[in-house]
Amino acid sequence: MAMLVVVTEDIPPRLRGRLAIWLLQVRAGVYVGDVSRRVREMIWEQCCSLIENGNLVMAWATNTESGFDFQTVGHNRRVPVDMDGLRLVSFFPKTSDGQTL
């Protein structure tokens, strides 16, 4: 079992309901719980299939240099990158009209 955090933006009500079954919603769009790897992977599959136009990040405790890992789904300016085994976040630049690339 490991701590899991899911932060969502603009997700459909159906996905919010699914997340609330397995995790506790501590703030609007923020879900936490202590789940097994199998349950985490099942939650991720549900998120990927029900995301529609929203986006989310899922982070969990693991045995790495940083002590956690994460993955994202949906359009977002922040993008995970791997730098020599360390997961970091890069930003897409904004265009002149305020949109991201």
The first five atom37 places (N, CA, C, CB, O) and aatype in JSON, in Angstrom:
{
  "aatype": [12, 0, 12, 10, 19, 19, 19, 16, 6, 3, 9, 14, 14, 1, 10, 1, 7, 1, 10, 0, 9, 17, 10, 10, 5, 19, 1, 0, 7, 19, 18, 19, 7, 3, 19, 15, 1, 1, 19, 1, 6, 12, 9, 17, 6, 5, 4, 4, 15, 10, 9, 6, 2, 7, 2, 10, 19, 12, 0, 17, 0, 16, 2, 16, 6, 15, 7, 13, 3, 13, 5, 16, 19, 7, 8, 2, 1, 1, 19, 14, 19, 3, 12, 3, 7, 10, 1, 10, 19, 15, 13, 13, 14, 11, 16, 15, 3, 7, 5, 16, 10],
  "atom_mask": [
    [1, 1, 1, 1, 1],
    [1, 1, 1, 1, 1],
    [1, 1, 1, 1, 1],
    [1, 1, 1, 1, 1],
    [1, 1, 1, 1, 1],
    [1, 1, 1, 1, 1],
    [1, 1, 1, 1, 1],
    [1, 1, 1, 1, 1],
    [1, 1, 1, 1, 1],
    [1, 1, 1, 1, 1],
    [1, 1, 1, 1, 1],
    [1, 1, 1, 1, 1],
    [1, 1, 1, 1, 1],
    [1, 1, 1, 1, 1],
    [1, 1, 1, 1, 1],
    [1, 1, 1, 1, 1],
    [1, 1, 1, 0, 1],
    [1, 1, 1, 1, 1],
    [1, 1, 1, 1, 1],
    [1, 1, 1, 1, 1],
    [1, 1, 1, 1, 1],
    [1, 1, 1, 1, 1],
    [1, 1, 1, 1, 1],
    [1, 1, 1, 1, 1],
    [1, 1, 1, 1, 1],
    [1, 1, 1, 1, 1],
    [1, 1, 1, 1, 1],
    [1, 1, 1, 1, 1],
    [1, 1, 1, 0, 1],
    [1, 1, 1, 1, 1],
    [1, 1, 1, 1, 1],
    [1, 1, 1, 1, 1],
    [1, 1, 1, 0, 1],
    [1, 1, 1, 1, 1],
    [1, 1, 1, 1, 1],
    [1, 1, 1, 1, 1],
    [1, 1, 1, 1, 1],
    [1, 1, 1, 1, 1],
    [1, 1, 1, 1, 1],
    [1, 1, 1, 1, 1],
    [1, 1, 1, 1, 1],
    [1, 1, 1, 1, 1],
    [1, 1, 1, 1, 1],
    [1, 1, 1, 1, 1],
    [1, 1, 1, 1, 1],
    [1, 1, 1, 1, 1],
    [1, 1, 1, 1, 1],
    [1, 1, 1, 1, 1],
    [1, 1, 1, 1, 1],
    [1, 1, 1, 1, 1],
    [1, 1, 1, 1, 1],
    [1, 1, 1, 1, 1],
    [1, 1, 1, 1, 1],
    [1, 1, 1, 0, 1],
    [1, 1, 1, 1, 1],
    [1, 1, 1, 1, 1],
    [1, 1, 1, 1, 1],
    [1, 1, 1, 1, 1],
    [1, 1, 1, 1, 1],
    [1, 1, 1, 1, 1],
    [1, 1, 1, 1, 1],
    [1, 1, 1, 1, 1],
    [1, 1, 1, 1, 1],
    [1, 1, 1, 1, 1],
    [1, 1, 1, 1, 1],
    [1, 1, 1, 1, 1],
    [1, 1, 1, 0, 1],
    [1, 1, 1, 1, 1],
    [1, 1, 1, 1, 1],
    [1, 1, 1, 1, 1],
    [1, 1, 1, 1, 1],
    [1, 1, 1, 1, 1],
    [1, 1, 1, 1, 1],
    [1, 1, 1, 0, 1],
    [1, 1, 1, 1, 1],
    [1, 1, 1, 1, 1],
    [1, 1, 1, 1, 1],
    [1, 1, 1, 1, 1],
    [1, 1, 1, 1, 1],
    [1, 1, 1, 1, 1],
    [1, 1, 1, 1, 1],
    [1, 1, 1, 1, 1],
    [1, 1, 1, 1, 1],
    [1, 1, 1, 1, 1],
    [1, 1, 1, 0, 1],
    [1, 1, 1, 1, 1],
    [1, 1, 1, 1, 1],
    [1, 1, 1, 1, 1],
    [1, 1, 1, 1, 1],
    [1, 1, 1, 1, 1],
    [1, 1, 1, 1, 1],
    [1, 1, 1, 1, 1],
    [1, 1, 1, 1, 1],
    [1, 1, 1, 1, 1],
    [1, 1, 1, 1, 1],
    [1, 1, 1, 1, 1],
    [1, 1, 1, 1, 1],
    [1, 1, 1, 0, 1],
    [1, 1, 1, 1, 1],
    [1, 1, 1, 1, 1],
    [1, 1, 1, 1, 1]
  ],
  "atom_positions": [
    [[0.85, -1.18, 0.0], [0.0, 0.0, 0.0], [0.89, 1.24, 0.0], [-0.96, 0.0, 1.22], [1.94, 1.28, 0.65]],
    [[0.45, 2.25, -0.73], [1.22, 3.49, -0.82], [0.27, 4.67, -0.94], [2.2, 3.46, -2.02], [-0.83, 4.56, -1.49]],
    [[0.71, 5.8, -0.41], [-0.07, 7.03, -0.5], [-0.23, 7.43, -1.96], [0.59, 8.17, 0.31], [0.73, 7.38, -2.73]],
    [[-1.44, 7.82, -2.32], [-1.76, 8.22, -3.69], [-2.45, 9.58, -3.64], [-2.65, 7.17, -4.4], [-3.32, 9.8, -2.8]],
    [[-2.06, 10.48, -4.53], [-2.7, 11.8, -4.65], [-3.07, 12.0, -6.11], [-1.75, 12.95, -4.14], [-2.26, 11.78, -7.0]],
    [[-4.31, 12.43, -6.35], [-4.78, 12.74, -7.7], [-5.31, 14.17, -7.68], [-5.89, 11.72, -8.18], [-6.17, 14.51, -6.88]],
    [[-4.78, 15.01, -8.57], [-5.22, 16.4, -8.69], [-5.85, 16.56, -10.07], [-4.04, 17.41, -8.48], [-5.22, 16.25, -11.08]],
    [[-7.08, 17.04, -10.1], [-7.84, 17.11, -11.35], [-8.22, 18.53, -11.7], [-9.08, 16.24, -11.25], [-8.32, 19.41, -10.83]],
    [[-8.45, 18.75, -13.0], [-8.99, 20.01, -13.5], [-9.99, 19.69, -14.6], [-7.86, 20.95, -14.03], [-9.68, 18.94, -15.53]],
    [[-11.17, 20.26, -14.49], [-12.18, 20.18, -15.55], [-12.5, 18.75, -15.98], [-11.71, 20.98, -16.75], [-12.6, 18.47, -17.18]],
    [[-12.65, 17.85, -15.02], [-13.0, 16.47, -15.37], [-14.52, 16.3, -15.3], [-12.28, 15.45, -14.43], [-15.19, 17.03, -14.57]],
    [[-15.06, 15.35, -16.03], [-16.5, 15.14, -16.02], [-17.0, 14.58, -14.68], [-16.89, 14.2, -17.16], [-16.24, 13.92, -13.96]],
    [[-18.26, 14.85, -14.34], [-18.83, 14.35, -13.08], [-18.69, 12.84, -12.91], [-20.28, 14.74, -13.0], [-18.49, 12.36, -11.79]],
    [[-18.8, 12.11, -13.98], [-18.69, 10.65, -13.89], [-17.33, 10.22, -13.34], [-18.93, 10.02, -15.26], [-17.25, 9.31, -12.52]],
    [[-16.26, 10.88, -13.79], [-14.93, 10.56, -13.3], [-14.76, 11.02, -11.85], [-13.86, 11.2, -14.18], [-14.13, 10.32, -11.06]],
    [[-15.31, 12.18, -11.49], [-15.25, 12.62, -10.09], [-15.91, 11.59, -9.19], [-15.94, 14.0, -9.93], [-15.4, 11.29, -8.11]],
    [[-17.03, 11.06, -9.62], [-17.73, 10.03, -8.85], [-16.9, 8.77, -8.7], [0.0, 0.0, 0.0], [-16.85, 8.18, -7.62]],
    [[-16.26, 8.35, -9.77], [-15.4, 7.15, -9.72], [-14.25, 7.34, -8.76], [-14.87, 6.81, -11.11], [-13.93, 6.45, -7.97]],
    [[-13.61, 8.51, -8.82], [-12.48, 8.78, -7.92], [-12.94, 8.78, -6.46], [-11.82, 10.13, -8.28], [-12.22, 8.3, -5.58]],
    [[-14.13, 9.31, -6.21], [-14.64, 9.38, -4.85], [-14.95, 8.0, -4.26], [-15.89, 10.24, -4.82], [-15.04, 7.85, -3.04]],
    [[-15.1, 7.0, -5.11], [-15.34, 5.64, -4.61], [-14.09, 5.11, -3.92], [-15.76, 4.69, -5.78], [-14.19, 4.45, -2.88]],
    [[-12.91, 5.38, -4.49], [-11.66, 4.8, -3.99], [-10.84, 5.75, -3.12], [-10.83, 4.35, -5.14], [-10.04, 5.3, -2.31]],
    [[-11.05, 7.06, -3.3], [-10.2, 8.05, -2.64], [-11.05, 9.09, -1.92], [-9.27, 8.74, -3.66], [-12.24, 9.24, -2.22]],
    [[-10.45, 9.8, -0.98], [-11.12, 10.86, -0.24], [-10.85, 12.19, -0.92], [-10.67, 10.89, 1.24], [-9.7, 12.53, -1.18]],
    [[-11.91, 12.95, -1.2], [-11.73, 14.27, -1.82], [-11.53, 15.28, -0.69], [-12.98, 14.66, -2.72], [-12.47, 15.6, 0.03]],
    [[-10.29, 15.77, -0.54], [-9.96, 16.67, 0.55], [-10.14, 18.15, 0.19], [-8.54, 16.43, 0.99], [-10.3, 18.98, 1.09]],
    [[-10.12, 18.47, -1.06], [-10.4, 19.79, -1.61], [-11.01, 19.58, -2.98], [-9.1, 20.7, -1.68], [-10.98, 18.47, -3.52]],
    [[-11.56, 20.63, -3.55], [-12.13, 20.52, -4.89], [-11.06, 20.04, -5.85], [-12.74, 21.87, -5.36], [-10.05, 20.72, -6.05]],
    [[-11.26, 18.87, -6.44], [-10.34, 18.34, -7.43], [-9.11, 17.65, -6.88], [0.0, 0.0, 0.0], [-8.24, 17.25, -7.65]],
    [[-9.01, 17.49, -5.55], [-7.84, 16.85, -4.94], [-8.3, 15.61, -4.17], [-7.08, 17.85, -3.99], [-9.1, 15.71, -3.24]],
    [[-7.78, 14.44, -4.58], [-8.17, 13.17, -3.99], [-6.94, 12.49, -3.41], [-8.85, 12.25, -5.05], [-5.87, 12.51, -4.01]],
    [[-7.08, 11.88, -2.22], [-5.97, 11.18, -1.59], [-6.44, 9.82, -1.07], [-5.37, 12.02, -0.44], [-7.62, 9.63, -0.79]],
    [[-5.51, 8.9, -0.96], [-5.82, 7.59, -0.42], [-4.57, 6.75, -0.27], [0.0, 0.0, 0.0], [-3.49, 7.13, -0.72]],
    [[-4.73, 5.61, 0.35], [-3.66, 4.64, 0.54], [-4.11, 3.37, -0.15], [-3.33, 4.4, 2.08], [-4.93, 2.63, 0.38]],
    [[-3.57, 3.1, -1.33], [-4.06, 2.0, -2.15], [-2.91, 1.12, -2.62], [-4.85, 2.53, -3.36], [-1.75, 1.53, -2.61]],
    [[-3.24, -0.07, -3.03], [-2.24, -0.99, -3.58], [-1.88, -0.58, -5.01], [-2.76, -2.46, -3.54], [-2.56, 0.24, -5.63]],
    [[-0.81, -1.17, -5.52], [-0.41, -0.89, -6.9], [-1.5, -1.3, -7.88], [0.91, -1.62, -7.23], [-1.77, -0.59, -8.84]],
    [[-2.11, -2.43, -7.63], [-3.18, -2.92, -8.52], [-4.35, -1.94, -8.57], [-3.67, -4.29, -8.04], [-4.87, -1.65, -9.65]],
    [[-4.76, -1.43, -7.42], [-5.87, -0.47, -7.38], [-5.45, 0.83, -8.05], [-6.32, -0.2, -5.91], [-6.23, 1.43, -8.79]],
    [[-4.21, 1.29, -7.8], [-3.71, 2.51, -8.45], [-3.76, 2.38, -9.97], [-2.28, 2.82, -8.0], [-4.19, 3.3, -10.66]],
    [[-3.33, 1.24, -10.49], [-3.35, 1.03, -11.94], [-4.77, 0.98, -12.48], [-2.62, -0.26, -12.3], [-5.02, 1.46, -13.59]],
    [[-5.69, 0.41, -11.72], [-7.1, 0.38, -12.14], [-7.68, 1.79, -12.15], [-7.92, -0.54, -11.22], [-8.43, 2.14, -13.06]],
    [[-7.36, 2.59, -11.14], [-7.82, 3.98, -11.1], [-7.26, 4.74, -12.3], [-7.39, 4.66, -9.77], [-7.98, 5.52, -12.93]],
    [[-5.98, 4.52, -12.62], [-5.36, 5.2, -13.77], [-6.09, 4.84, -15.07], [-3.86, 4.82, -13.88], [-6.35, 5.72, -15.89]],
    [[-6.42, 3.57, -15.26], [-7.15, 3.16, -16.46], [-8.5, 3.87, -16.55], [-7.36, 1.64, -16.47], [-8.9, 4.31, -17.62]],
    [[-9.2, 3.99, -15.41], [-10.49, 4.7, -15.39], [-10.29, 6.18, -15.74], [-11.16, 4.56, -14.0], [-11.07, 6.75, -16.5]],
    [[-9.24, 6.78, -15.18], [-8.96, 8.19, -15.46], [-8.7, 8.41, -16.95], [-7.75, 8.67, -14.64], [-9.23, 9.34, -17.55]],
    [[-7.88, 7.55, -17.54], [-7.55, 7.69, -18.97], [-8.77, 7.5, -19.86], [-6.48, 6.69, -19.36], [-8.89, 8.17, -20.89]],
    [[-9.67, 6.62, -19.49], [-10.83, 6.35, -20.34], [-11.96, 7.36, -20.15], [-11.35, 4.96, -20.08], [-12.79, 7.51, -21.04]],
    [[-12.01, 8.06, -19.02], [-13.12, 8.97, -18.73], [-12.72, 10.44, -18.69], [-13.74, 8.6, -17.42], [-13.56, 11.28, -18.36]],
    [[-11.49, 10.79, -19.02], [-10.96, 12.14, -18.83], [-11.65, 13.2, -19.69], [-9.49, 12.14, -19.13], [-11.76, 14.34, -19.25]],
    [[-12.11, 12.86, -20.88], [-12.69, 13.8, -21.83], [-11.76, 14.98, -22.06], [-14.07, 14.3, -21.34], [-10.62, 14.77, -22.48]],
    [[-12.19, 16.24, -21.79], [-11.37, 17.43, -22.05], [-10.59, 17.9, -20.83], [-12.23, 18.55, -22.55], [-9.9, 18.92, -20.9]],
    [[-10.69, 17.18, -19.72], [-10.0, 17.59, -18.51], [-8.55, 17.15, -18.5], [0.0, 0.0, 0.0], [-8.03, 16.65, -19.5]],
    [[-7.91, 17.33, -17.36], [-6.55, 16.85, -17.18], [-6.35, 16.49, -15.72], [-5.5, 17.9, -17.65], [-7.05, 16.99, -14.85]],
    [[-5.38, 15.62, -15.47], [-5.08, 15.26, -14.09], [-3.66, 14.77, -13.96], [-6.05, 14.19, -13.59], [-3.02, 14.38, -14.94]],
    [[-3.19, 14.8, -12.74], [-1.89, 14.25, -12.39], [-2.12, 13.29, -11.23], [-0.86, 15.37, -12.02], [-2.87, 13.58, -10.3]],
    [[-1.45, 12.15, -11.3], [-1.51, 11.15, -10.24], [-0.09, 10.98, -9.71], [-2.11, 9.78, -10.76], [0.83, 10.72, -10.48]],
    [[0.09, 11.13, -8.39], [1.4, 10.97, -7.76], [1.28, 9.96, -6.62], [1.94, 12.34, -7.23], [0.27, 9.93, -5.91]],
    [[2.32, 9.15, -6.45], [2.29, 8.13, -5.41], [3.68, 7.93, -4.83], [1.75, 6.81, -5.95], [4.69, 8.19, -5.48]],
    [[3.7, 7.48, -3.58], [4.96, 7.19, -2.9], [5.57, 5.93, -3.5], [4.75, 7.03, -1.36], [4.87, 4.95, -3.77]],
    [[6.89, 5.96, -3.72], [7.59, 4.81, -4.26], [9.06, 4.88, -3.85], [7.44, 4.74, -5.8], [9.52, 5.89, -3.32]],
    [[9.79, 3.82, -4.1], [11.18, 3.73, -3.71], [12.09, 4.27, -4.82], [11.56, 2.28, -3.37], [12.73, 3.49, -5.53]],
    [[12.14, 5.59, -4.96], [13.0, 6.26, -5.94], [13.82, 7.32, -5.22], [12.16, 6.88, -7.11], [13.64, 7.54, -4.02]],
    [[14.71, 7.99, -5.94], [15.51, 9.06, -5.36], [14.63, 10.13, -4.72], [16.41, 9.69, -6.41], [14.92, 10.61, -3.63]],
    [[13.55, 10.5, -5.41], [12.68, 11.57, -4.9], [11.65, 11.05, -3.89], [11.96, 12.24, -6.06], [11.07, 11.83, -3.15]],
    [[11.43, 9.74, -3.86], [10.46, 9.17, -2.93], [9.04, 9.1, -3.48], [0.0, 0.0, 0.0], [8.13, 8.65, -2.8]],
    [[8.87, 9.54, -4.72], [7.55, 9.48, -5.34], [7.71, 9.38, -6.85], [6.7, 10.73, -4.97], [8.8, 9.59, -7.4]],
    [[6.61, 9.06, -7.51], [6.55, 9.06, -8.97], [5.22, 9.66, -9.36], [6.73, 7.62, -9.58], [4.33, 9.77, -8.52]],
    [[5.06, 10.05, -10.61], [3.79, 10.64, -11.05], [3.61, 10.44, -12.54], [3.74, 12.13, -10.69], [4.56, 10.18, -13.28]],
    [[2.37, 10.58, -12.97], [2.04, 10.57, -14.4], [0.88, 11.51, -14.62], [1.7, 9.13, -14.9], [0.13, 11.83, -13.7]],
    [[0.74, 11.96, -15.86], [-0.31, 12.92, -16.19], [-1.11, 12.43, -17.38], [0.28, 14.3, -16.48], [-0.63, 11.61, -18.17]],
    [[-2.32, 12.94, -17.5], [-3.15, 12.68, -18.67], [-3.97, 13.94, -18.95], [-4.09, 11.42, -18.45], [-4.35, 14.65, -18.02]],
    [[-4.22, 14.2, -20.22], [-4.97, 15.39, -20.62], [-4.03, 16.52, -20.98], [0.0, 0.0, 0.0], [-2.84, 16.48, -20.69]],
    [[-4.59, 17.54, -21.62], [-3.81, 18.69, -22.09], [-3.48, 19.59, -20.9], [-4.57, 19.49, -23.18], [-4.37, 20.03, -20.17]],
    [[-2.19, 19.86, -20.71], [-1.73, 20.7, -19.63], [-0.41, 21.32, -20.05], [-1.6, 19.91, -18.31], [0.33, 20.73, -20.84]],
    [[-0.11, 22.48, -19.53], [1.15, 23.16, -19.84], [2.34, 22.47, -19.2], [1.09, 24.6, -19.38], [3.46, 22.6, -19.69]],
    [[2.12, 21.74, -18.13], [3.2, 21.04, -17.44], [3.34, 19.63, -18.0], [2.94, 21.0, -15.91], [2.35, 18.91, -18.16]],
    [[4.57, 19.25, -18.31], [4.84, 17.95, -18.92], [5.94, 17.24, -18.15], [5.22, 18.11, -20.41], [7.0, 17.83, -17.91]],
    [[5.71, 15.98, -17.75], [6.78, 15.26, -17.05], [7.92, 14.92, -18.01], [6.24, 13.98, -16.41], [7.7, 14.55, -19.16]],
    [[9.16, 15.04, -17.5], [10.35, 14.66, -18.26], [11.26, 13.84, -17.36], [11.09, 15.92, -18.8], [11.26, 14.01, -16.14]],
    [[12.02, 12.95, -17.96], [12.95, 12.09, -17.23], [14.36, 12.62, -17.46], [12.84, 10.6, -17.68], [14.83, 12.68, -18.59]],
    [[15.04, 13.01, -16.39], [16.42, 13.51, -16.46], [17.31, 12.56, -15.67], [16.54, 14.98, -15.92], [17.42, 12.67, -14.45]],
    [[17.93, 11.61, -16.37], [18.82, 10.64, -15.72], [18.13, 9.89, -14.59], [20.06, 11.33, -15.2], [18.72, 9.69, -13.52]],
    [[16.9, 9.48, -14.8], [16.17, 8.7, -13.81], [15.39, 9.53, -12.81], [0.0, 0.0, 0.0], [14.65, 8.97, -12.0]],
    [[15.53, 10.84, -12.83], [14.8, 11.72, -11.94], [13.66, 12.36, -12.71], [15.73, 12.8, -11.32], [13.89, 12.97, -13.76]],
    [[12.44, 12.24, -12.2], [11.28, 12.82, -12.88], [11.14, 14.28, -12.5], [9.99, 12.04, -12.53], [11.05, 14.62, -11.32]],
    [[11.13, 15.14, -13.52], [10.97, 16.58, -13.33], [9.8, 17.06, -14.17], [12.27, 17.34, -13.72], [9.19, 16.27, -14.9]],
    [[9.48, 18.34, -14.07], [8.36, 18.92, -14.82], [8.89, 20.04, -15.69], [7.25, 19.45, -13.87], [9.62, 20.91, -15.23]],
    [[8.52, 20.0, -16.97], [8.86, 21.04, -17.92], [7.58, 21.78, -18.29], [9.56, 20.44, -19.19], [6.48, 21.24, -18.15]],
    [[7.72, 23.0, -18.77], [6.56, 23.8, -19.15], [6.59, 24.06, -20.65], [6.53, 25.12, -18.37], [7.63, 24.41, -21.2]],
    [[5.43, 23.9, -21.3], [5.3, 24.34, -22.68], [5.23, 25.85, -22.67], [4.04, 23.7, -23.38], [4.56, 26.42, -21.8]],
    [[5.89, 26.54, -23.59], [5.79, 28.0, -23.63], [4.42, 28.45, -24.13], [6.89, 28.6, -24.52], [3.76, 27.74, -24.88]],
    [[4.01, 29.62, -23.7], [2.76, 30.21, -24.19], [3.03, 30.93, -25.5], [2.15, 31.19, -23.14], [4.12, 31.47, -25.72]],
    [[2.03, 30.92, -26.39], [2.14, 31.65, -27.64], [1.72, 33.1, -27.4], [1.28, 31.0, -28.75], [1.31, 33.44, -26.29]],
    [[1.82, 33.94, -28.42], [1.48, 35.36, -28.27], [0.01, 35.57, -27.93], [1.82, 36.11, -29.55], [-0.35, 36.59, -27.33]],
    [[-0.86, 34.62, -28.31], [-2.3, 34.78, -27.99], [-2.66, 34.12, -26.66], [-3.15, 34.17, -29.12], [-3.85, 34.01, -26.34]],
    [[-1.65, 33.69, -25.86], [-1.91, 33.13, -24.53], [-2.15, 31.64, -24.51], [0.0, 0.0, 0.0], [-2.3, 31.06, -23.44]],
    [[-2.17, 31.01, -25.68], [-2.39, 29.57, -25.76], [-1.06, 28.83, -25.59], [-3.05, 29.18, -27.1], [0.0, 29.4, -25.84]],
    [[-1.14, 27.57, -25.16], [0.07, 26.77, -25.08], [0.25, 26.0, -26.36], [0.01, 25.82, -23.88], [-0.71, 25.71, -27.07]],
    [[1.49, 25.67, -26.67], [1.8, 24.91, -27.89], [1.28, 23.51, -27.8], [3.3, 24.88, -28.14], [1.45, 22.73, -28.74]]
  ]
}
